[in-house]
Amino acid sequence: MSRAFSPKVVTANHLLDGDAVWLTEDDRWTRDMREAELLDDEAHAQLRLLHAESQPDTVVGAYLADAVSGGSGPEPTHFREAFRTRGPSNYAHGKQESV
């Protein structure tokens, strides 16, 4: 028996700088997961993923990641995705620079 579909966001890596990015409802790529479009319909999620995959000049490695609705927008449900929201793993770059 197949599992019920759980909410997802479309995520990828920005082609030029490698940052984790998320697809918004208005077709922008954002570096803030809270701005991402939370997808609760499996068919729509697959269409949004196809849309992301059709942008190889902007992003690479697009996939659907589990998420939940939070107070400020989608939030990760898995450690990997939580880690990606914090940026590069070395503290001299990106989102972690100000930490």
Coordinates of C-alpha atoms in Angstrom, one line a residue:
M1 CA 0.0 0.0 0.0
S2 CA 1.4 3.4 -0.9
R3 CA 2.0 6.1 1.7
A4 CA -0.2 9.2 1.8
F5 CA 1.4 12.3 0.2
S6 CA 3.0 14.6 2.7
P7 CA 3.5 18.4 2.0
K8 CA 6.6 19.3 0.0
V9 CA 8.6 22.2 -1.3
V10 CA 10.7 22.3 -4.5
T11 CA 14.3 22.8 -3.7
A12 CA 17.5 22.9 -5.8
N13 CA 21.0 24.5 -5.8
H14 CA 21.6 27.7 -7.6
L15 CA 23.7 27.0 -10.6
L16 CA 26.2 29.9 -10.3
D17 CA 26.8 30.1 -6.5
G18 CA 25.7 26.7 -5.2
D19 CA 23.3 28.1 -2.5
A20 CA 20.3 26.1 -1.6
V21 CA 17.2 27.7 -3.1
W22 CA 13.4 27.1 -3.0
L23 CA 10.7 27.7 -5.6
T24 CA 8.1 30.3 -4.6
E25 CA 4.5 30.3 -5.7
D26 CA 5.2 33.2 -8.1
D27 CA 8.1 31.2 -9.8
R28 CA 11.0 32.9 -8.1
W29 CA 13.9 31.1 -6.6
T30 CA 14.5 32.2 -3.0
R31 CA 17.3 31.5 -0.5
D32 CA 14.7 31.6 2.4
M33 CA 12.7 28.4 2.7
R34 CA 9.9 30.3 4.5
E35 CA 9.1 32.0 1.2
A36 CA 8.7 28.7 -0.6
E37 CA 5.5 27.4 -2.0
L38 CA 4.2 24.6 0.2
L39 CA 2.7 21.9 -2.0
D40 CA 0.0 19.6 -0.6
D41 CA -1.2 18.0 -3.8
E42 CA 1.0 15.3 -5.3
A43 CA 0.1 16.1 -8.9
H44 CA 0.7 19.8 -8.5
A45 CA 4.0 19.0 -6.7
Q46 CA 5.1 16.9 -9.7
L47 CA 4.2 19.7 -12.1
R48 CA 6.2 22.3 -10.0
L49 CA 9.2 19.9 -10.0
L50 CA 9.0 19.6 -13.8
H51 CA 8.9 23.4 -14.0
A52 CA 12.1 23.6 -11.8
E53 CA 13.8 20.9 -13.8
S54 CA 13.2 22.9 -17.0
Q55 CA 15.5 25.7 -15.7
P56 CA 19.0 24.1 -16.1
D57 CA 20.5 27.6 -16.7
T58 CA 19.4 28.7 -13.2
V59 CA 19.3 25.6 -10.9
V60 CA 20.6 22.1 -10.6
G61 CA 19.5 19.0 -8.7
A62 CA 15.9 20.0 -8.2
Y63 CA 13.8 17.7 -6.0
L64 CA 10.8 17.6 -3.7
A65 CA 11.6 17.9 0.0
D66 CA 9.2 17.2 2.9
A67 CA 8.1 20.2 4.8
V68 CA 5.4 21.4 7.2
S69 CA 3.5 24.6 7.6
G70 CA 5.2 26.8 10.2
G71 CA 4.4 30.2 11.7
S72 CA 6.4 32.0 9.1
G73 CA 6.0 29.6 6.2
P74 CA 7.3 26.2 5.3
E75 CA 9.7 24.5 7.7
P76 CA 11.9 21.4 7.1
T77 CA 11.0 18.1 8.6
H78 CA 14.3 16.3 8.1
F79 CA 17.8 17.2 9.3
R80 CA 19.2 17.4 5.8
E81 CA 16.8 20.1 4.8
A82 CA 17.3 22.0 8.1
F83 CA 21.0 21.9 7.5
R84 CA 20.5 23.3 3.9
T85 CA 18.5 26.3 5.3
R86 CA 21.6 27.4 7.2
G87 CA 23.8 27.7 4.1
P88 CA 27.3 26.4 3.4
S89 CA 28.9 24.3 6.2
N90 CA 32.0 26.5 6.5
Y91 CA 31.4 29.7 8.4
A92 CA 33.2 32.1 6.1
H93 CA 30.4 32.1 3.5
G94 CA 26.7 32.7 2.9
K95 CA 24.0 32.6 5.5
Q96 CA 26.3 31.4 8.3
E97 CA 28.6 34.5 7.9
S98 CA 26.6 36.5 10.4
V99 CA 26.3 33.7 13.0

